mmCIF file with all atom_site columns, C-alpha atoms in Angstrom:
data_model
loop_
_atom_site.group_PDB
_atom_site.id
_atom_site.type_symbol
_atom_site.label_atom_id
_atom_site.label_alt_id
_atom_site.label_comp_id
_atom_site.label_asym_id
_atom_site.label_entity_id
_atom_site.label_seq_id
_atom_site.pdbx_PDB_ins_code
_atom_site.Cartn_x
_atom_site.Cartn_y
_atom_site.Cartn_z
_atom_site.occupancy
_atom_site.B_iso_or_equiv
_atom_site.pdbx_formal_charge
_atom_site.auth_seq_id
_atom_site.auth_comp_id
_atom_site.auth_asym_id
_atom_site.auth_atom_id
_atom_site.pdbx_PDB_model_num
ATOM 1   C CA . MET A 1 1   ? -49.869 106.277 0.223   1.00 0.00 ? 1   MET A CA 1
ATOM 2   C CA . ASN A 1 2   ? -47.755 105.095 3.125   1.00 0.00 ? 2   ASN A CA 1
ATOM 3   C CA . ALA A 1 3   ? -48.474 101.738 2.150   1.00 0.00 ? 3   ALA A CA 1
ATOM 4   C CA . GLU A 1 4   ? -47.609 103.031 -1.496  1.00 0.00 ? 4   GLU A CA 1
ATOM 5   C CA . TYR A 1 5   ? -44.755 104.527 0.167   1.00 0.00 ? 5   TYR A CA 1
ATOM 6   C CA . MET A 1 6   ? -43.468 101.607 1.999   1.00 0.00 ? 6   MET A CA 1
ATOM 7   C CA . ASN A 1 7   ? -43.199 99.600  -0.840  1.00 0.00 ? 7   ASN A CA 1
ATOM 8   C CA . SER A 1 8   ? -41.668 102.253 -2.693  1.00 0.00 ? 8   SER A CA 1
ATOM 9   C CA . GLU A 1 9   ? -38.818 102.403 -0.101  1.00 0.00 ? 9   GLU A CA 1
ATOM 10  C CA . LEU A 1 10  ? -38.956 98.624  0.552   1.00 0.00 ? 10  LEU A CA 1
ATOM 11  C CA . ASP A 1 11  ? -38.453 98.186  -3.827  1.00 0.00 ? 11  ASP A CA 1
ATOM 12  C CA . SER A 1 12  ? -35.676 100.894 -3.109  1.00 0.00 ? 12  SER A CA 1
ATOM 13  C CA . VAL A 1 13  ? -33.625 99.035  -0.200  1.00 0.00 ? 13  VAL A CA 1
ATOM 14  C CA . SER A 1 14  ? -34.242 95.528  -2.211  1.00 0.00 ? 14  SER A CA 1
ATOM 15  C CA . LYS A 1 15  ? -32.649 96.936  -5.086  1.00 0.00 ? 15  LYS A CA 1
ATOM 16  C CA . LYS A 1 16  ? -29.853 98.439  -3.081  1.00 0.00 ? 16  LYS A CA 1
ATOM 17  C CA . ILE A 1 17  ? -29.117 95.321  -1.297  1.00 0.00 ? 17  ILE A CA 1
ATOM 18  C CA . LEU A 1 18  ? -29.604 93.352  -5.169  1.00 0.00 ? 18  LEU A CA 1
ATOM 19  C CA . GLU A 1 19  ? -27.256 96.002  -6.317  1.00 0.00 ? 19  GLU A CA 1
ATOM 20  C CA . ASP A 1 20  ? -24.407 95.907  -3.255  1.00 0.00 ? 20  ASP A CA 1
ATOM 21  C CA . ALA A 1 21  ? -25.154 92.159  -3.564  1.00 0.00 ? 21  ALA A CA 1
ATOM 22  C CA . ASN A 1 22  ? -23.892 91.745  -7.311  1.00 0.00 ? 22  ASN A CA 1
ATOM 23  C CA . LEU A 1 23  ? -21.082 94.412  -6.623  1.00 0.00 ? 23  LEU A CA 1
ATOM 24  C CA . GLU A 1 24  ? -20.211 92.496  -3.925  1.00 0.00 ? 24  GLU A CA 1
ATOM 25  C CA . ARG A 1 25  ? -20.097 89.529  -6.179  1.00 0.00 ? 25  ARG A CA 1
ATOM 26  C CA . GLU A 1 26  ? -18.672 90.807  -9.231  1.00 0.00 ? 26  GLU A CA 1
ATOM 27  C CA . LYS A 1 27  ? -15.644 91.658  -6.644  1.00 0.00 ? 27  LYS A CA 1
ATOM 28  C CA . ILE A 1 28  ? -15.400 88.420  -5.361  1.00 0.00 ? 28  ILE A CA 1
ATOM 29  C CA . LEU A 1 29  ? -15.177 86.849  -8.820  1.00 0.00 ? 29  LEU A CA 1
ATOM 30  C CA . ASP A 1 30  ? -12.750 89.356  -10.189 1.00 0.00 ? 30  ASP A CA 1
ATOM 31  C CA . GLU A 1 31  ? -10.431 88.682  -7.406  1.00 0.00 ? 31  GLU A CA 1
ATOM 32  C CA . ALA A 1 32  ? -11.238 84.914  -7.831  1.00 0.00 ? 32  ALA A CA 1
ATOM 33  C CA . ARG A 1 33  ? -10.018 85.495  -11.675 1.00 0.00 ? 33  ARG A CA 1
ATOM 34  C CA . LYS A 1 34  ? -7.136  87.429  -10.879 1.00 0.00 ? 34  LYS A CA 1
ATOM 35  C CA . LYS A 1 35  ? -6.081  84.568  -8.291  1.00 0.00 ? 35  LYS A CA 1
ATOM 36  C CA . ALA A 1 36  ? -6.987  81.787  -10.764 1.00 0.00 ? 36  ALA A CA 1
ATOM 37  C CA . ASP A 1 37  ? -4.853  83.319  -13.307 1.00 0.00 ? 37  ASP A CA 1
ATOM 38  C CA . ALA A 1 38  ? -2.068  83.592  -10.701 1.00 0.00 ? 38  ALA A CA 1
ATOM 39  C CA . ILE A 1 39  ? -1.642  80.003  -10.177 1.00 0.00 ? 39  ILE A CA 1
ATOM 40  C CA . ILE A 1 40  ? -2.541  79.547  -13.881 1.00 0.00 ? 40  ILE A CA 1
ATOM 41  C CA . GLU A 1 41  ? 0.702   81.619  -14.649 1.00 0.00 ? 41  GLU A CA 1
ATOM 42  C CA . GLU A 1 42  ? 2.576   79.605  -11.702 1.00 0.00 ? 42  GLU A CA 1
ATOM 43  C CA . ALA A 1 43  ? 1.750   76.553  -13.066 1.00 0.00 ? 43  ALA A CA 1
ATOM 44  C CA . ASN A 1 44  ? 2.984   77.166  -16.706 1.00 0.00 ? 44  ASN A CA 1
ATOM 45  C CA . ARG A 1 45  ? 5.866   79.091  -14.929 1.00 0.00 ? 45  ARG A CA 1
ATOM 46  C CA . GLU A 1 46  ? 6.857   75.776  -12.871 1.00 0.00 ? 46  GLU A CA 1
ATOM 47  C CA . ARG A 1 47  ? 5.490   73.513  -15.771 1.00 0.00 ? 47  ARG A CA 1
ATOM 48  C CA . LYS A 1 48  ? 7.449   75.290  -18.058 1.00 0.00 ? 48  LYS A CA 1
ATOM 49  C CA . LYS A 1 49  ? 10.711  75.011  -15.826 1.00 0.00 ? 49  LYS A CA 1
ATOM 50  C CA . ILE A 1 50  ? 9.899   70.809  -15.213 1.00 0.00 ? 50  ILE A CA 1
ATOM 51  C CA . LEU A 1 51  ? 9.855   70.777  -18.984 1.00 0.00 ? 51  LEU A CA 1
ATOM 52  C CA . GLU A 1 52  ? 13.731  72.453  -19.538 1.00 0.00 ? 52  GLU A CA 1
ATOM 53  C CA . GLU A 1 53  ? 14.685  70.384  -16.484 1.00 0.00 ? 53  GLU A CA 1
ATOM 54  C CA . GLY A 1 54  ? 13.088  67.142  -18.261 1.00 0.00 ? 54  GLY A CA 1
ATOM 55  C CA . ARG A 1 55  ? 14.593  68.274  -21.785 1.00 0.00 ? 55  ARG A CA 1
ATOM 56  C CA . LYS A 1 56  ? 18.299  69.251  -20.231 1.00 0.00 ? 56  LYS A CA 1
ATOM 57  C CA . ARG A 1 57  ? 18.211  65.760  -18.155 1.00 0.00 ? 57  ARG A CA 1
ATOM 58  C CA . ALA A 1 58  ? 17.007  63.886  -22.069 1.00 0.00 ? 58  ALA A CA 1
ATOM 59  C CA . GLU A 1 59  ? 19.906  65.206  -24.079 1.00 0.00 ? 59  GLU A CA 1
ATOM 60  C CA . GLU A 1 60  ? 22.684  64.347  -21.276 1.00 0.00 ? 60  GLU A CA 1
ATOM 61  C CA . ARG A 1 61  ? 21.530  60.801  -20.660 1.00 0.00 ? 61  ARG A CA 1
ATOM 62  C CA . TYR A 1 62  ? 21.476  60.974  -25.133 1.00 0.00 ? 62  TYR A CA 1
ATOM 63  C CA . LYS A 1 63  ? 24.903  62.370  -24.834 1.00 0.00 ? 63  LYS A CA 1
ATOM 64  C CA . GLU A 1 64  ? 25.948  59.363  -22.775 1.00 0.00 ? 64  GLU A CA 1
ATOM 65  C CA . VAL A 1 65  ? 24.458  56.767  -24.220 1.00 0.00 ? 65  VAL A CA 1
ATOM 66  C CA . TYR A 1 66  ? 25.727  57.777  -27.515 1.00 0.00 ? 66  TYR A CA 1
ATOM 67  C CA . ASN A 1 67  ? 29.385  58.086  -26.035 1.00 0.00 ? 67  ASN A CA 1
ATOM 68  C CA . LEU A 1 68  ? 28.919  54.744  -24.380 1.00 0.00 ? 68  LEU A CA 1
ATOM 69  C CA . GLU A 1 69  ? 27.513  53.374  -27.741 1.00 0.00 ? 69  GLU A CA 1
ATOM 70  C CA . ILE A 1 70  ? 30.909  54.615  -29.583 1.00 0.00 ? 70  ILE A CA 1
ATOM 71  C CA . MET A 1 71  ? 33.294  53.748  -27.178 1.00 0.00 ? 71  MET A CA 1
ATOM 72  C CA . LYS A 1 72  ? 31.685  49.881  -27.473 1.00 0.00 ? 72  LYS A CA 1
ATOM 73  C CA . ALA A 1 73  ? 31.470  50.477  -30.866 1.00 0.00 ? 73  ALA A CA 1
ATOM 74  C CA . LYS A 1 74  ? 35.464  51.097  -31.112 1.00 0.00 ? 74  LYS A CA 1
ATOM 75  C CA . SER A 1 75  ? 36.214  48.516  -28.778 1.00 0.00 ? 75  SER A CA 1
ATOM 76  C CA . GLU A 1 76  ? 34.180  45.845  -30.412 1.00 0.00 ? 76  GLU A CA 1
ATOM 77  C CA . PHE A 1 77  ? 36.228  46.964  -33.589 1.00 0.00 ? 77  PHE A CA 1
ATOM 78  C CA . ASN A 1 78  ? 39.523  46.979  -31.772 1.00 0.00 ? 78  ASN A CA 1
ATOM 79  C CA . ARG A 1 79  ? 39.441  43.538  -30.509 1.00 0.00 ? 79  ARG A CA 1
ATOM 80  C CA . ARG A 1 80  ? 38.228  41.896  -34.322 1.00 0.00 ? 80  ARG A CA 1
ATOM 81  C CA . LEU A 1 81  ? 40.927  44.163  -35.738 1.00 0.00 ? 81  LEU A CA 1
ATOM 82  C CA . LEU A 1 82  ? 43.498  42.303  -33.011 1.00 0.00 ? 82  LEU A CA 1
ATOM 83  C CA . LEU A 1 83  ? 42.275  38.629  -33.305 1.00 0.00 ? 83  LEU A CA 1
ATOM 84  C CA . LEU A 1 84  ? 42.628  39.622  -37.062 1.00 0.00 ? 84  LEU A CA 1
ATOM 85  C CA . LYS A 1 85  ? 46.212  40.589  -36.745 1.00 0.00 ? 85  LYS A CA 1
ATOM 86  C CA . LEU A 1 86  ? 46.587  37.617  -34.262 1.00 0.00 ? 86  LEU A CA 1
ATOM 87  C CA . LYS A 1 87  ? 44.994  34.967  -36.804 1.00 0.00 ? 87  LYS A CA 1
ATOM 88  C CA . TYR A 1 88  ? 47.298  36.125  -39.024 1.00 0.00 ? 88  TYR A CA 1
ATOM 89  C CA . VAL A 1 89  ? 51.143  36.535  -37.006 1.00 0.00 ? 89  VAL A CA 1
ATOM 90  C CA . ASP A 1 90  ? 49.966  32.688  -36.161 1.00 0.00 ? 90  ASP A CA 1
ATOM 91  C CA . GLU A 1 91  ? 49.207  31.867  -40.346 1.00 0.00 ? 91  GLU A CA 1
ATOM 92  C CA . VAL A 1 92  ? 52.991  33.677  -40.805 1.00 0.00 ? 92  VAL A CA 1
ATOM 93  C CA . ILE A 1 93  ? 53.865  31.990  -37.767 1.00 0.00 ? 93  ILE A CA 1
ATOM 94  C CA . SER A 1 94  ? 52.701  28.774  -39.176 1.00 0.00 ? 94  SER A CA 1
ATOM 95  C CA . LEU A 1 95  ? 54.455  29.403  -42.812 1.00 0.00 ? 95  LEU A CA 1
ATOM 96  C CA . ALA A 1 96  ? 57.248  30.203  -41.291 1.00 0.00 ? 96  ALA A CA 1
ATOM 97  C CA . LYS A 1 97  ? 57.920  26.880  -38.921 1.00 0.00 ? 97  LYS A CA 1
ATOM 98  C CA . GLN A 1 98  ? 56.716  25.187  -42.453 1.00 0.00 ? 98  GLN A CA 1
ATOM 99  C CA . ARG A 1 99  ? 59.271  26.726  -44.749 1.00 0.00 ? 99  ARG A CA 1
ATOM 100 C CA . LEU A 1 100 ? 62.293  26.447  -41.641 1.00 0.00 ? 100 LEU A CA 1
ATOM 101 C CA . SER A 1 101 ? 61.377  23.053  -41.184 1.00 0.00 ? 101 SER A CA 1
ATOM 102 C CA . ASN A 1 102 ? 62.100  22.233  -44.802 1.00 0.00 ? 102 ASN A CA 1
ATOM 103 C CA . ILE A 1 103 ? 64.913  23.644  -44.940 1.00 0.00 ? 103 ILE A CA 1
ATOM 104 C CA . GLU A 1 104 ? 68.582  21.825  -44.075 1.00 0.00 ? 104 GLU A CA 1
ATOM 105 C CA . ARG A 1 105 ? 69.987  22.520  -41.003 1.00 0.00 ? 105 ARG A CA 1
ATOM 106 C CA . GLU A 1 106 ? 73.509  23.687  -43.151 1.00 0.00 ? 106 GLU A CA 1
ATOM 107 C CA . LYS A 1 107 ? 71.008  26.426  -45.465 1.00 0.00 ? 107 LYS A CA 1
ATOM 108 C CA . CYS A 1 108 ? 69.528  27.880  -42.534 1.00 0.00 ? 108 CYS A CA 1
ATOM 109 C CA . LEU A 1 109 ? 73.281  28.169  -40.721 1.00 0.00 ? 109 LEU A CA 1
ATOM 110 C CA . LEU A 1 110 ? 74.597  29.960  -43.716 1.00 0.00 ? 110 LEU A CA 1
ATOM 111 C CA . PHE A 1 111 ? 71.445  31.827  -43.354 1.00 0.00 ? 111 PHE A CA 1
ATOM 112 C CA . LEU A 1 112 ? 71.661  33.415  -40.338 1.00 0.00 ? 112 LEU A CA 1
ATOM 113 C CA . ARG A 1 113 ? 75.388  33.884  -40.411 1.00 0.00 ? 113 ARG A CA 1
ATOM 114 C CA . LYS A 1 114 ? 74.916  36.203  -43.272 1.00 0.00 ? 114 LYS A CA 1
ATOM 115 C CA . ALA A 1 115 ? 72.250  37.755  -41.554 1.00 0.00 ? 115 ALA A CA 1
ATOM 116 C CA . ILE A 1 116 ? 74.012  38.295  -38.722 1.00 0.00 ? 116 ILE A CA 1
ATOM 117 C CA . LYS A 1 117 ? 77.035  39.451  -40.820 1.00 0.00 ? 117 LYS A CA 1
ATOM 118 C CA . ASP A 1 118 ? 74.928  41.927  -42.878 1.00 0.00 ? 118 ASP A CA 1
ATOM 119 C CA . LEU A 1 119 ? 73.833  43.474  -39.022 1.00 0.00 ? 119 LEU A CA 1
ATOM 120 C CA . GLU A 1 120 ? 77.811  45.034  -39.315 1.00 0.00 ? 120 GLU A CA 1
ATOM 121 C CA . ILE A 1 121 ? 77.714  44.422  -35.569 1.00 0.00 ? 121 ILE A CA 1
ATOM 122 C CA . THR A 1 122 ? 80.891  45.762  -34.203 1.00 0.00 ? 122 THR A CA 1
ATOM 123 C CA . GLY A 1 123 ? 80.961  45.373  -30.652 1.00 0.00 ? 123 GLY A CA 1
ATOM 124 C CA . GLY A 1 124 ? 77.872  44.212  -27.901 1.00 0.00 ? 124 GLY A CA 1
ATOM 125 C CA . GLU A 1 125 ? 77.594  43.833  -24.004 1.00 0.00 ? 125 GLU A CA 1
ATOM 126 C CA . TYR A 1 126 ? 76.218  40.860  -22.032 1.00 0.00 ? 126 TYR A CA 1
ATOM 127 C CA . SER A 1 127 ? 73.922  41.025  -19.047 1.00 0.00 ? 127 SER A CA 1
ATOM 128 C CA . ILE A 1 128 ? 73.455  38.683  -16.355 1.00 0.00 ? 128 ILE A CA 1
ATOM 129 C CA . GLY A 1 129 ? 70.305  38.452  -14.072 1.00 0.00 ? 129 GLY A CA 1
ATOM 130 C CA . TYR A 1 130 ? 71.077  38.928  -10.476 1.00 0.00 ? 130 TYR A CA 1
ATOM 131 C CA . LYS A 1 131 ? 70.099  34.982  -9.899  1.00 0.00 ? 131 LYS A CA 1
ATOM 132 C CA . GLU A 1 132 ? 73.387  34.034  -12.276 1.00 0.00 ? 132 GLU A CA 1
ATOM 133 C CA . MET A 1 133 ? 75.526  36.136  -10.294 1.00 0.00 ? 133 MET A CA 1
#
């Protein structure tokens, strides 16, 4: 009986050791899962933060580029408009020169006198520059 008793005790001790080892293993695994979950949760928070910052930077950059493109388009439009206006002014001046060159001197003087008379200027002031004193 002694051998059976010792085998029984040995089995009991072995079972107890295995149960304790399994409990310790479960405890260690639970702690590891909790740590892993905490790490994953922190990583997700950090990921969301990084994505939000990236989205904000992208949105700001989009607005900057958009405004820059709008300014460039307006500038180009204004440049073309100015060139068109200058072209028309040049055409009007050329046409005026052409017509004036075809007018006789007397008719031109008559026209200028009539235009000045129609202005009904009754007085005036004359300024002398500092170099003319």
